[in-house]
Amino acid sequence: MSRKKIALIGGGQIGGNLALLAAQKELGDVVIFDIPQAKGMVKGKALDLMQLRPHDGHDSNISGTSDYKDIEGADVIIITAGIPRKPGMKREDLLGINLGIIKDVAENIKKHTPNAFVIVISNPLDAMVYAFHKTSGFPKNQVVGMAGALDSARFRTFIAMETGLSVQDVTCMVLGGHGDTMVPVTRLATVGGVPVENLISKEKLDAIEERTRFAGGEIVKLFGNGSAFYAPAQSAIEMAESYIRDKKRVIPCAALCEGEFGIEGYFIGVPTVIGSGGVERILEFDLSDDEKSELNKTLEAVKKTVSETGL
Ligand code: TXD
């Protein structure tokens, strides 16, 4: 059986880490695509990663290109094309520039890899994955946005840091848009099955929820130029691996809701089953009144940004 092929559209901070992680997990051969001005960078990153293989003992082929023909046959596409935030910017401020980029990328993906499973990362995420779907015309099971996996990982991290317990045993989810109105579902968070309310005070939990909502901006401020890239890359790789290995992982992802949670026609963070069929199912559950209110608030924020795409 031939190796799978993963094409990374955008070979910057996240793209480079995606290539490293995909190769180390032996998910398949990796092609890093970028614009002609960045062709040298992605060819250099690919060559550098090829030279890492003897230490890792894997044989994935890694290449860099600015020619869309080189992505043909890709099974998975991961899109980070676009600009990241600078301090003081909201993710929504990136729409003006990144929307044009995503539309161009979508046209090329439709032409060169019409059957690929597409994971969109570029911000503002919920609007960018919507724009990709509208422009490409891909079926909803073939298009998903990465955000909830990262936001939930951040939530888990802060809970583990507060309790001093293993992050491996922290389970939780963040629903909704990838923005300041995201919804950490604390009611369902546990450490080894023990509800977090039994381990952390309400005031500390409120602070953890708030830190989770603004965790991206916290790193943007520290960096001064650019945004997080290690955890975002790993988050997307978990989604890609679940597709490639048909793992049926349940991961909070921006999936197209058509009635789920009472949402119609928008990509937003919901518990998503990812397997060889791509987005195979959205798992629903009853929300408390407060959670419903928070989900409506984040949905309104998503609707506003999506409306600005004009799609
Ligand atoms: O959870 C999430 N979804 C977010 C997403 C987490 C972190 C970062 N988030 C967003 O991902 C961020 O706000 C950006 O919109 C993207 C990519 O972030 P990254 O940090 O990787 O940005 P870089 O390092 O600037 O890389 C972007 C690359 C760069 O090499 C550009 O040359 C390239 O995108 N680029 C393109 N590639 C292909 N095609 C086109 N048209 C193009 N334009 C730029």
XYZ file of C-alpha atoms and ligand atoms in Angstrom:
355
model
C 0.000 0.000 0.000
C 1.543 3.315 -1.079
C 2.169 5.995 1.511
C -0.490 8.675 1.995
C 0.301 12.195 0.766
C -0.168 15.313 2.876
C -0.001 18.772 1.296
C 0.590 21.792 3.532
C -0.631 25.039 1.969
C 1.512 27.569 3.778
C 4.963 26.640 5.025
C 5.452 29.269 7.713
C 5.590 28.846 11.475
C 2.740 26.365 11.741
C 3.396 24.825 8.322
C 6.979 23.948 9.177
C 5.912 22.276 12.402
C 3.114 20.428 10.607
C 5.708 18.980 8.238
C 7.944 17.858 11.114
C 5.107 16.260 13.076
C 3.506 14.568 10.053
C 6.857 13.073 9.068
C 7.737 11.945 12.593
C 4.325 10.257 12.946
C 4.886 8.694 9.503
C 1.464 9.896 8.328
C 2.740 9.969 4.766
C 4.853 11.911 2.292
C 4.706 15.665 2.862
C 4.626 18.474 0.295
C 5.002 21.996 1.659
C 3.464 24.557 -0.707
C 3.954 28.309 -0.488
C 3.967 31.377 -2.720
C 6.902 31.869 -5.121
C 8.501 34.457 -2.811
C 8.678 31.755 -0.133
C 9.700 28.897 -2.424
C 13.277 28.902 -1.151
C 12.058 28.814 2.443
C 9.836 25.760 1.949
C 12.434 23.951 -0.161
C 14.977 24.656 2.545
C 12.659 23.462 5.337
C 11.914 20.282 3.372
C 15.593 19.547 2.795
C 16.396 20.218 6.457
C 13.570 17.859 7.510
C 14.810 15.187 5.105
C 18.173 15.348 6.877
C 16.480 14.759 10.226
C 15.131 11.387 9.073
C 18.227 9.273 9.819
C 17.830 10.163 13.505
C 14.134 9.391 13.489
C 14.429 6.330 11.288
C 11.403 7.186 9.136
C 11.347 7.347 5.342
C 8.651 9.908 4.562
C 9.562 12.053 1.587
C 9.352 15.776 2.291
C 9.463 18.360 -0.479
C 8.818 22.055 -0.971
C 7.194 23.766 -3.922
C 5.301 26.786 -5.221
C 3.707 24.772 -8.047
C 0.215 23.506 -7.276
C 0.782 20.580 -9.641
C 3.070 19.083 -7.005
C 0.199 18.605 -4.549
C -1.839 16.449 -6.907
C -2.913 13.154 -5.377
C -2.773 14.525 -1.834
C -5.075 12.725 0.604
C -4.976 15.482 3.206
C -4.620 19.251 2.796
C -3.773 21.456 5.781
C -4.130 25.182 5.117
C -2.211 27.811 7.087
C -1.898 30.258 4.182
C -2.430 33.784 5.435
C -1.074 36.282 7.887
C -1.077 35.844 11.668
C -2.022 38.454 14.267
C 0.183 41.200 15.655
C -0.262 42.431 19.263
C -3.529 44.296 19.742
C -5.211 42.631 16.764
C -8.282 40.435 16.990
C -8.423 37.347 14.772
C -11.301 39.012 12.904
C -8.926 41.814 11.827
C -7.189 39.326 9.512
C -10.293 38.796 7.391
C -9.523 41.446 4.793
C -6.249 39.872 3.731
C -6.790 36.203 4.505
C -10.173 35.920 2.766
C -8.620 36.611 -0.629
C -5.862 34.113 0.080
C -8.292 31.376 1.138
C -10.452 31.883 -1.957
C -7.376 31.514 -4.174
C -6.271 28.429 -2.267
C -9.778 26.924 -2.484
C -9.896 27.316 -6.273
C -6.547 25.543 -6.580
C -7.464 22.756 -4.173
C -10.708 22.203 -6.104
C -8.671 21.934 -9.311
C -5.741 19.842 -8.105
C -7.010 17.727 -5.177
C -10.824 17.471 -5.446
C -11.023 14.398 -3.214
C -8.752 15.489 -0.374
C -9.778 15.918 3.269
C -9.172 19.586 4.049
C -8.220 21.010 7.431
C -8.320 24.816 7.537
C -6.234 26.620 10.169
C -5.975 30.202 8.865
C -7.722 32.903 10.881
C -10.351 34.158 11.418
C -10.899 30.398 11.508
C -14.685 30.004 11.508
C -15.044 32.423 8.582
C -12.058 31.014 6.674
C -13.315 27.418 6.794
C -16.761 28.703 5.744
C -15.157 30.604 2.855
C -13.176 27.540 1.800
C -16.334 25.412 1.806
C -18.360 27.957 -0.164
C -15.592 28.568 -2.718
C -14.539 24.946 -3.206
C -18.025 23.430 -3.176
C -16.573 20.439 -1.314
C -19.063 18.252 0.609
C -19.257 19.099 4.307
C -17.566 15.864 5.396
C -14.426 16.861 3.439
C -13.898 20.265 5.119
C -13.123 21.041 8.760
C -11.557 23.841 10.751
C -8.927 23.386 13.452
C -9.588 25.487 16.551
C -11.412 23.536 19.259
C -8.613 20.986 19.442
C -6.216 23.806 20.313
C -8.600 25.683 22.609
C -9.448 22.455 24.482
C -5.733 21.627 24.806
C -5.169 25.058 26.335
C -8.108 24.526 28.745
C -6.686 21.098 29.701
C -3.236 22.592 30.214
C -4.457 25.287 32.596
C -6.485 22.736 34.597
C -3.421 20.457 34.854
C -1.225 23.403 35.887
C -3.702 24.418 38.611
C -4.184 20.909 40.023
C -0.644 19.634 39.546
C -2.181 16.491 38.001
C -1.255 14.833 34.707
C -2.521 16.659 31.667
C -3.104 13.164 30.194
C -5.985 12.645 32.609
C -7.672 15.989 31.997
C -10.579 15.780 29.602
C -12.676 18.735 28.559
C -14.017 20.543 25.537
C -14.327 24.058 24.222
C -17.284 24.732 21.916
C -18.179 27.608 19.649
C -16.217 30.119 17.645
C -12.445 30.472 17.757
C -12.567 33.855 19.376
C -13.081 35.730 22.643
C -16.614 34.278 22.978
C -15.559 30.598 22.820
C -17.315 28.306 25.332
C -15.184 26.207 27.707
C -17.682 23.585 28.957
C -16.427 23.415 32.543
C -19.439 21.361 33.681
C -18.080 18.394 31.692
C -14.403 18.828 32.534
C -12.871 16.063 34.636
C -9.499 14.875 35.855
C -9.519 11.083 35.703
C -13.310 11.203 35.766
C -13.433 13.444 38.834
C -15.361 16.666 38.053
C -13.052 19.689 38.181
C -15.484 21.469 40.508
C -14.356 18.938 43.120
C -10.709 19.954 42.636
C -10.650 23.668 41.805
C -12.536 26.584 43.380
C -15.167 28.386 41.312
C -13.166 31.598 41.247
C -10.055 29.751 40.002
C -12.165 27.917 37.379
C -13.609 31.224 36.183
C -10.059 32.555 35.824
C -9.016 29.428 33.897
C -11.971 29.815 31.525
C -11.016 33.436 30.919
C -7.354 32.567 30.344
C -8.435 29.889 27.852
C -10.540 32.398 25.896
C -7.613 34.789 25.572
C -4.753 32.263 25.466
C -3.971 33.014 21.819
C -3.628 36.724 22.469
C -1.448 36.029 25.507
C 1.123 34.350 23.232
C 0.782 36.979 20.481
C 1.616 39.648 23.088
C 4.635 37.702 24.350
C 5.941 37.090 20.818
C 5.366 40.662 19.682
C 5.113 39.416 16.106
C 3.143 36.325 15.082
C 1.092 33.792 16.998
C 1.291 30.321 18.518
C 2.489 27.537 16.258
C 3.631 24.422 18.188
C 0.273 23.560 19.786
C -1.761 24.603 16.723
C 0.350 22.303 14.552
C -0.038 19.335 16.903
C -3.782 19.977 17.163
C -4.196 19.761 13.387
C -1.961 16.688 13.154
C -4.247 14.849 15.617
C -7.146 15.576 13.263
C -5.176 14.475 10.186
C -4.028 11.283 11.940
C -7.613 10.418 12.922
C -8.586 10.702 9.238
C -5.586 8.806 7.844
C -5.775 5.994 10.423
C -9.593 5.980 10.708
C -9.320 6.450 14.468
C -12.854 7.875 14.991
C -11.420 10.437 17.454
C -13.963 12.805 19.001
C -12.308 16.201 18.683
C -13.870 19.677 19.046
C -13.644 21.008 15.465
C -15.234 23.716 13.341
C -17.663 21.508 11.412
C -20.630 22.536 9.294
C -23.753 22.376 11.459
C -27.012 21.718 9.632
C -29.367 21.681 12.592
C -26.985 20.335 15.216
C -27.212 22.353 18.440
C -29.912 24.335 16.661
C -27.302 25.850 14.326
C -27.979 26.017 10.584
C -25.365 26.620 7.921
C -22.297 27.694 9.919
C -18.952 26.110 10.763
C -18.455 26.308 14.519
C -16.684 24.289 17.206
C -18.614 21.142 18.089
C -17.661 17.579 19.199
C -16.723 15.979 15.861
C -16.013 12.347 14.949
C -13.133 12.213 12.446
C -12.457 8.963 10.573
C -11.720 7.805 7.019
C -14.992 9.434 5.964
C -13.686 12.775 7.138
C -16.198 14.558 9.369
C -18.340 11.508 10.050
C -20.631 12.723 12.835
C -21.294 15.638 15.147
C -22.070 14.460 18.689
C -24.830 16.490 20.327
C -25.706 16.704 23.999
C -28.097 18.745 26.142
C -26.747 22.137 27.130
C -27.570 24.005 30.315
C -29.384 27.336 29.940
C -26.122 29.210 30.555
C -24.293 27.095 27.970
C -27.081 27.691 25.439
C -26.802 31.423 26.036
C -23.016 31.345 25.638
C -23.297 29.256 22.457
C -25.776 31.736 20.997
C -23.381 34.583 21.815
C -20.451 32.911 20.087
C -22.662 31.971 17.141
C -23.624 35.619 16.711
C -19.923 36.527 16.658
C -19.286 33.878 13.986
C -22.288 35.053 11.946
C -20.967 38.640 12.029
C -17.527 37.673 10.706
C -18.993 35.303 8.132
C -21.325 38.064 6.905
C -18.243 40.201 6.220
C -16.995 37.577 3.750
C -19.878 38.414 1.456
C -20.285 34.670 0.723
O -6.268 27.655 16.068
C -6.128 28.266 14.993
N -6.889 27.976 13.933
C -5.087 29.364 14.914
C -4.780 29.738 13.474
C -3.885 29.097 15.714
C -2.743 29.801 15.443
C -2.525 30.575 14.195
N -3.704 30.714 13.398
C -3.564 31.268 12.040
O -2.851 30.404 11.159
C -2.814 32.574 11.957
O -3.595 33.649 12.450
C -2.559 32.650 10.469
O -3.718 33.129 9.832
C -2.326 31.181 10.086
C -0.887 30.826 9.872
O -0.151 31.177 10.993
P 1.467 31.077 10.928
O 1.992 31.480 12.260
O 1.868 29.775 10.329
O 1.785 32.259 9.883
P 3.102 32.438 8.988
O 4.295 31.914 9.708
O 3.057 33.853 8.507
O 2.824 31.453 7.749
C 1.828 31.731 6.806
C 2.359 31.257 5.469
C 3.568 32.092 4.976
O 4.680 31.234 4.740
C 3.057 32.741 3.714
O 4.050 32.894 2.701
C 2.008 31.738 3.280
O 1.340 31.416 4.486
N 1.070 32.244 2.304
C 0.544 31.481 1.339
N 0.710 30.166 1.095
C 0.026 29.695 0.026
N -0.783 30.436 -0.768
C -0.956 31.762 -0.517
N -1.759 32.515 -1.338
C -0.274 32.338 0.577
N -0.222 33.590 1.108
C 0.604 33.503 2.164
